[in-house]
Amino acid sequence: MAEAADIQGMSPAPARRWVRRTAAALAGAPLVAALLAGVAAPQAQAGGASKAPTGSSTVSVSLDSLTPSAPVKGDTLMVSGTVTNKGKETITDAQIDLRVGPKLYNRAAIDTAGERTGYVPGSDPYPIDDKYSETIDKLPRGGSREFSLSVPVSKLNLGDDGVYQLGVSLTGQTNRAPYDQVLGIERTFLPWQSEDRDSKPGISFLWPLIASAHLTAETGSDEQQTPVFADDDLAAEIAPGGRLERMVALGSQLPVTWVVDPDLLASVDAMTKNYRVKSGDTTVAGTNQAVAKKWLTALEAAVAEGKVVALPFGDPDLASIAHRGKNVSGTLSHLQTASEVAGVTVETILHVKPSTDFAWPVEGAVDPSIVDVATSAGAHNVIARSDSLQEDDSLSYTPTAARPIGGGTTAVVSDARLSTAFQGDMTKAGNSTLAVQRFLAVSLSLAEQDTEKDRSLVVAPQRMPTIAQAQAMARALQALDDDRWTRSVTLTQAAATKPDAGATTAIPRSSQYPKRLRSQELPTQAFQDIKSTQTSLDNFQVILTQPERVVTPFGNAVNRSMSTSWRGRALEAQLYRDSVRTYLQGLVNEVQLITKSDVTLSGRSATIPVTVQNRLLQDVDHLVLRLKSENATRLELNNGGAVAEQPIRVGAGHSQSVKFDAAANINGQVQMTAQLYTQDGKPYGEEMAFTVKVSELTPTVLLVIAGGLLLLVLAGIRMYAHRKRANADGATGEDGGEPEQPSDPTPDTGPESAEPSGTGEKVDR
């Protein structure tokens, strides 16, 4: 018995108490029934899903608070929580006990203890002294009761430094089982270190500032180009008590590496000035400038030491690009641009120079194509995770995070257990407490590993932690803040640590990429949509005299279209891409040809006007208007050609009428087409078709013309004869003179007009 007590980390007093309880159980029921109540009873109820829990699952035990999380000598451990009776009977003569031990020597033992459910005699530790317990006379069916246990650490009889099991149990009786039995238990871990360590692994904790996209591609027509937000949700996140406000407030007190999406900074910076928010079919003025300024000021102070990593602008989904987008032309160039503007954006807004050579695939899952895409954009370090880049059994310890994977690229491998410790619902105090204790336990077990090597560990949590998750992470880091068994390092320092020679450097095959993550990726169609938008933008910007007013907002919107934040939100992602493309097409259509009606020629030669309208708020240039006759034999342009073109420049908000010379040879109808082109020969906008009617060169007209010519000839003969007689009369002394000639007739053409042609219009000759 003494040997057993020593193994379980218990004093002689608890051992005597256990003997008394066993004797009581022998008096009231068979020993087997007492010991196996926690195992056999649930099995007996397996056939009835509607039946209430029994055995050691009868009572739910929640550990809502455990302080200090990692005690030292002289501390008093305080554990509080709630017990709830889930069974069908009232529980009487109950006692809540604290159980400590045994020591868990590695991470596998921690995992096993954490997965165990129900009371397991022989595996679970014995209760400590009764004086640190709490009694409950009666706990009715469905009833709950808060508890609080307090015990000096010196009374826990902890031995060597390491991780110990810590449990809280409720022992009681029911009418059907009138003997002491464990009716509920919850386990956690107690990290214990009594002496300072000589060798401490470094730990780099990433603190992500990332949000979903809120800015649209739209801007106001004013000189400042007032930005337009899709909603005002970002203001709620940065306002006091909001998720991002809490992230900054908590992170400012912690030794972390800030991982920032520059798009978030740009969006908040836009909110510090005038901005608009969509509201139905219109927009309203944004009112959260003060909130935005306060958040940026707080963040700038928090990152003043310069531990900042900038992701590519918009946090593009590297896996989606690698698996679905890289074969769509232009996609990789967007990623390159997003990487190039990242550093400038962060430095301009936060006044600190960030590191820009880190890529962070979703959940650290990598394959060769993801690594290739990441490095193509300039990253030299890829943040992976140990459940993706898994170790073999060649090492007896967890190697340092840095792993050379070829081509000058380093995989910075985060620890999967530590990185996923705070996922799930942390709003429940019990979940949060367990997560903190497990994180500390795992980190201590890593520090306890038998190696003198200089190691750096990396923790890469979820990209957008909730407030409760961030608070839990902060509590865990605060417990390590005094360098108990780890030391704080930046991500850059972790990546530069000398790699372990035996650590794996083999990147998993593409077929090993998790199906769950692959199903969340952006589809290939998304990248084709982006390509279509970029093509329209390229054609549009070449005609603008101020292209930067369009290129910048649309370029940023294209980057947001590839964001990791769209995972699991396929419909919202599609709607965002559609809104960008629709808005751009609307701007493109502001420069167009005004539709013409049929044209009637008033003579053999004429000018045909075509009007170009510019409803943009900037001039357009570098356009060519091309007019084409489908029948040059009947109607030719510009001295004999079938096609004529002229360069175009149209002022903001104006229309420009362009005139083409035309000559009619044969009467009838001729189909004409007008089309705008950019100077590099690409069509711009829709082609416009209209008809020219050559209707005045009829036989009657020709007869009239011939008759007129005949009359002129006859008049000339008459004038010659008359002059000859006059000369003869002059020779005989008779007076004579020239007959007075009539003046030129009134011109039959009107002045040229720059207005568009009307219905049945006649064009100038």
mmCIF file with all atom_site columns, N, CA and C in Angstrom, residues 624-656:
data_model
loop_
_atom_site.group_PDB
_atom_site.id
_atom_site.type_symbol
_atom_site.label_atom_id
_atom_site.label_alt_id
_atom_site.label_comp_id
_atom_site.label_asym_id
_atom_site.label_entity_id
_atom_site.label_seq_id
_atom_site.pdbx_PDB_ins_code
_atom_site.Cartn_x
_atom_site.Cartn_y
_atom_site.Cartn_z
_atom_site.occupancy
_atom_site.B_iso_or_equiv
_atom_site.pdbx_formal_charge
_atom_site.auth_seq_id
_atom_site.auth_comp_id
_atom_site.auth_asym_id
_atom_site.auth_atom_id
_atom_site.pdbx_PDB_model_num
ATOM 1  N N  . VAL A 1 624 ? -9.743  54.876 -80.845  1.00 0.00 ? 624 VAL A N  1
ATOM 2  C CA . VAL A 1 624 ? -9.867  55.008 -82.292  1.00 0.00 ? 624 VAL A CA 1
ATOM 3  C C  . VAL A 1 624 ? -11.288 54.614 -82.671  1.00 0.00 ? 624 VAL A C  1
ATOM 4  N N  . LEU A 1 625 ? -11.938 55.470 -83.474  1.00 0.00 ? 625 LEU A N  1
ATOM 5  C CA . LEU A 1 625 ? -13.271 55.156 -83.980  1.00 0.00 ? 625 LEU A CA 1
ATOM 6  C C  . LEU A 1 625 ? -13.135 54.668 -85.418  1.00 0.00 ? 625 LEU A C  1
ATOM 7  N N  . ARG A 1 626 ? -13.621 53.474 -85.677  1.00 0.00 ? 626 ARG A N  1
ATOM 8  C CA . ARG A 1 626 ? -13.500 52.869 -87.004  1.00 0.00 ? 626 ARG A CA 1
ATOM 9  C C  . ARG A 1 626 ? -14.898 52.714 -87.606  1.00 0.00 ? 626 ARG A C  1
ATOM 10 N N  . LEU A 1 627 ? -15.047 53.255 -88.833  1.00 0.00 ? 627 LEU A N  1
ATOM 11 C CA . LEU A 1 627 ? -16.310 53.146 -89.564  1.00 0.00 ? 627 LEU A CA 1
ATOM 12 C C  . LEU A 1 627 ? -16.072 52.266 -90.782  1.00 0.00 ? 627 LEU A C  1
ATOM 13 N N  . LYS A 1 628 ? -16.996 51.337 -91.026  1.00 0.00 ? 628 LYS A N  1
ATOM 14 C CA . LYS A 1 628 ? -16.818 50.372 -92.106  1.00 0.00 ? 628 LYS A CA 1
ATOM 15 C C  . LYS A 1 628 ? -18.072 50.329 -92.983  1.00 0.00 ? 628 LYS A C  1
ATOM 16 N N  . SER A 1 629 ? -17.840 50.395 -94.309  1.00 0.00 ? 629 SER A N  1
ATOM 17 C CA . SER A 1 629 ? -18.923 50.234 -95.285  1.00 0.00 ? 629 SER A CA 1
ATOM 18 C C  . SER A 1 629 ? -18.926 48.795 -95.768  1.00 0.00 ? 629 SER A C  1
ATOM 19 N N  . GLU A 1 630 ? -20.080 48.155 -95.691  1.00 0.00 ? 630 GLU A N  1
ATOM 20 C CA . GLU A 1 630 ? -20.179 46.769 -96.119  1.00 0.00 ? 630 GLU A CA 1
ATOM 21 C C  . GLU A 1 630 ? -20.234 46.631 -97.639  1.00 0.00 ? 630 GLU A C  1
ATOM 22 N N  . ASN A 1 631 ? -20.386 47.770 -98.357  1.00 0.00 ? 631 ASN A N  1
ATOM 23 C CA . ASN A 1 631 ? -20.436 47.758 -99.825  1.00 0.00 ? 631 ASN A CA 1
ATOM 24 C C  . ASN A 1 631 ? -19.721 49.005 -100.326 1.00 0.00 ? 631 ASN A C  1
ATOM 25 N N  . ALA A 1 632 ? -18.406 48.882 -100.464 1.00 0.00 ? 632 ALA A N  1
ATOM 26 C CA . ALA A 1 632 ? -17.618 50.041 -100.875 1.00 0.00 ? 632 ALA A CA 1
ATOM 27 C C  . ALA A 1 632 ? -17.893 50.434 -102.322 1.00 0.00 ? 632 ALA A C  1
ATOM 28 N N  . THR A 1 633 ? -18.403 49.509 -103.135 1.00 0.00 ? 633 THR A N  1
ATOM 29 C CA . THR A 1 633 ? -18.750 49.851 -104.518 1.00 0.00 ? 633 THR A CA 1
ATOM 30 C C  . THR A 1 633 ? -19.897 50.853 -104.552 1.00 0.00 ? 633 THR A C  1
ATOM 31 N N  . ARG A 1 634 ? -20.800 50.706 -103.646 1.00 0.00 ? 634 ARG A N  1
ATOM 32 C CA . ARG A 1 634 ? -21.964 51.600 -103.587 1.00 0.00 ? 634 ARG A CA 1
ATOM 33 C C  . ARG A 1 634 ? -21.663 52.860 -102.784 1.00 0.00 ? 634 ARG A C  1
ATOM 34 N N  . LEU A 1 635 ? -20.956 52.679 -101.614 1.00 0.00 ? 635 LEU A N  1
ATOM 35 C CA . LEU A 1 635 ? -20.644 53.832 -100.761 1.00 0.00 ? 635 LEU A CA 1
ATOM 36 C C  . LEU A 1 635 ? -19.231 53.658 -100.238 1.00 0.00 ? 635 LEU A C  1
ATOM 37 N N  . GLU A 1 636 ? -18.371 54.535 -100.688 1.00 0.00 ? 636 GLU A N  1
ATOM 38 C CA . GLU A 1 636 ? -16.969 54.430 -100.288 1.00 0.00 ? 636 GLU A CA 1
ATOM 39 C C  . GLU A 1 636 ? -16.639 55.521 -99.284  1.00 0.00 ? 636 GLU A C  1
ATOM 40 N N  . LEU A 1 637 ? -15.608 55.208 -98.435  1.00 0.00 ? 637 LEU A N  1
ATOM 41 C CA . LEU A 1 637 ? -15.181 56.121 -97.381  1.00 0.00 ? 637 LEU A CA 1
ATOM 42 C C  . LEU A 1 637 ? -13.776 56.600 -97.656  1.00 0.00 ? 637 LEU A C  1
ATOM 43 N N  . ASN A 1 638 ? -13.545 57.861 -97.313  1.00 0.00 ? 638 ASN A N  1
ATOM 44 C CA . ASN A 1 638 ? -12.183 58.418 -97.389  1.00 0.00 ? 638 ASN A CA 1
ATOM 45 C C  . ASN A 1 638 ? -11.499 58.125 -98.728  1.00 0.00 ? 638 ASN A C  1
ATOM 46 N N  . ASN A 1 639 ? -12.135 58.623 -99.777  1.00 0.00 ? 639 ASN A N  1
ATOM 47 C CA . ASN A 1 639 ? -11.521 58.551 -101.108 1.00 0.00 ? 639 ASN A CA 1
ATOM 48 C C  . ASN A 1 639 ? -11.286 57.123 -101.596 1.00 0.00 ? 639 ASN A C  1
ATOM 49 N N  . GLY A 1 640 ? -12.307 56.291 -101.463 1.00 0.00 ? 640 GLY A N  1
ATOM 50 C CA . GLY A 1 640 ? -12.230 54.991 -102.102 1.00 0.00 ? 640 GLY A CA 1
ATOM 51 C C  . GLY A 1 640 ? -12.117 53.793 -101.208 1.00 0.00 ? 640 GLY A C  1
ATOM 52 N N  . GLY A 1 641 ? -11.978 53.952 -99.863  1.00 0.00 ? 641 GLY A N  1
ATOM 53 C CA . GLY A 1 641 ? -11.819 52.792 -98.999  1.00 0.00 ? 641 GLY A CA 1
ATOM 54 C C  . GLY A 1 641 ? -13.133 52.319 -98.415  1.00 0.00 ? 641 GLY A C  1
ATOM 55 N N  . ALA A 1 642 ? -13.097 51.075 -97.928  1.00 0.00 ? 642 ALA A N  1
ATOM 56 C CA . ALA A 1 642 ? -14.268 50.529 -97.248  1.00 0.00 ? 642 ALA A CA 1
ATOM 57 C C  . ALA A 1 642 ? -14.226 50.807 -95.753  1.00 0.00 ? 642 ALA A C  1
ATOM 58 N N  . VAL A 1 643 ? -13.046 51.161 -95.225  1.00 0.00 ? 643 VAL A N  1
ATOM 59 C CA . VAL A 1 643 ? -12.874 51.404 -93.794  1.00 0.00 ? 643 VAL A CA 1
ATOM 60 C C  . VAL A 1 643 ? -12.176 52.738 -93.595  1.00 0.00 ? 643 VAL A C  1
ATOM 61 N N  . ALA A 1 644 ? -12.660 53.475 -92.616  1.00 0.00 ? 644 ALA A N  1
ATOM 62 C CA . ALA A 1 644 ? -12.019 54.735 -92.233  1.00 0.00 ? 644 ALA A CA 1
ATOM 63 C C  . ALA A 1 644 ? -11.971 54.795 -90.713  1.00 0.00 ? 644 ALA A C  1
ATOM 64 N N  . GLU A 1 645 ? -10.949 55.413 -90.172  1.00 0.00 ? 645 GLU A N  1
ATOM 65 C CA . GLU A 1 645 ? -10.848 55.532 -88.713  1.00 0.00 ? 645 GLU A CA 1
ATOM 66 C C  . GLU A 1 645 ? -10.230 56.864 -88.331  1.00 0.00 ? 645 GLU A C  1
ATOM 67 N N  . GLN A 1 646 ? -10.571 57.286 -87.115  1.00 0.00 ? 646 GLN A N  1
ATOM 68 C CA . GLN A 1 646 ? -10.066 58.553 -86.596  1.00 0.00 ? 646 GLN A CA 1
ATOM 69 C C  . GLN A 1 646 ? -9.788  58.399 -85.106  1.00 0.00 ? 646 GLN A C  1
ATOM 70 N N  . PRO A 1 647 ? -8.704  59.012 -84.603  1.00 0.00 ? 647 PRO A N  1
ATOM 71 C CA . PRO A 1 647 ? -8.433  58.987 -83.157  1.00 0.00 ? 647 PRO A CA 1
ATOM 72 C C  . PRO A 1 647 ? -9.448  59.847 -82.415  1.00 0.00 ? 647 PRO A C  1
ATOM 73 N N  . ILE A 1 648 ? -9.706  59.458 -81.156  1.00 0.00 ? 648 ILE A N  1
ATOM 74 C CA . ILE A 1 648 ? -10.752 60.114 -80.378  1.00 0.00 ? 648 ILE A CA 1
ATOM 75 C C  . ILE A 1 648 ? -10.201 60.528 -79.019  1.00 0.00 ? 648 ILE A C  1
ATOM 76 N N  . ARG A 1 649 ? -10.564 61.708 -78.583  1.00 0.00 ? 649 ARG A N  1
ATOM 77 C CA . ARG A 1 649 ? -10.380 62.163 -77.202  1.00 0.00 ? 649 ARG A CA 1
ATOM 78 C C  . ARG A 1 649 ? -11.657 62.891 -76.811  1.00 0.00 ? 649 ARG A C  1
ATOM 79 N N  . VAL A 1 650 ? -12.268 62.471 -75.687  1.00 0.00 ? 650 VAL A N  1
ATOM 80 C CA . VAL A 1 650 ? -13.536 63.049 -75.266  1.00 0.00 ? 650 VAL A CA 1
ATOM 81 C C  . VAL A 1 650 ? -13.396 63.522 -73.828  1.00 0.00 ? 650 VAL A C  1
ATOM 82 N N  . GLY A 1 651 ? -13.788 64.735 -73.570  1.00 0.00 ? 651 GLY A N  1
ATOM 83 C CA . GLY A 1 651 ? -13.704 65.300 -72.234  1.00 0.00 ? 651 GLY A CA 1
ATOM 84 C C  . GLY A 1 651 ? -14.688 64.654 -71.282  1.00 0.00 ? 651 GLY A C  1
ATOM 85 N N  . ALA A 1 652 ? -14.411 64.781 -69.989  1.00 0.00 ? 652 ALA A N  1
ATOM 86 C CA . ALA A 1 652 ? -15.279 64.211 -68.962  1.00 0.00 ? 652 ALA A CA 1
ATOM 87 C C  . ALA A 1 652 ? -16.683 64.789 -69.074  1.00 0.00 ? 652 ALA A C  1
ATOM 88 N N  . GLY A 1 653 ? -17.664 63.895 -69.097  1.00 0.00 ? 653 GLY A N  1
ATOM 89 C CA . GLY A 1 653 ? -19.048 64.328 -69.137  1.00 0.00 ? 653 GLY A CA 1
ATOM 90 C C  . GLY A 1 653 ? -19.487 64.943 -70.448  1.00 0.00 ? 653 GLY A C  1
ATOM 91 N N  . HIS A 1 654 ? -18.760 64.729 -71.534  1.00 0.00 ? 654 HIS A N  1
ATOM 92 C CA . HIS A 1 654 ? -19.081 65.335 -72.827  1.00 0.00 ? 654 HIS A CA 1
ATOM 93 C C  . HIS A 1 654 ? -19.286 64.260 -73.899  1.00 0.00 ? 654 HIS A C  1
ATOM 94 N N  . SER A 1 655 ? -19.786 64.753 -75.058  1.00 0.00 ? 655 SER A N  1
ATOM 95 C CA . SER A 1 655 ? -19.927 63.906 -76.246  1.00 0.00 ? 655 SER A CA 1
ATOM 96 C C  . SER A 1 655 ? -19.117 64.525 -77.377  1.00 0.00 ? 655 SER A C  1
ATOM 97 N N  . GLN A 1 656 ? -18.610 63.710 -78.266  1.00 0.00 ? 656 GLN A N  1
ATOM 98 C CA . GLN A 1 656 ? -17.806 64.177 -79.390  1.00 0.00 ? 656 GLN A CA 1
ATOM 99 C C  . GLN A 1 656 ? -18.343 63.548 -80.673  1.00 0.00 ? 656 GLN A C  1
#
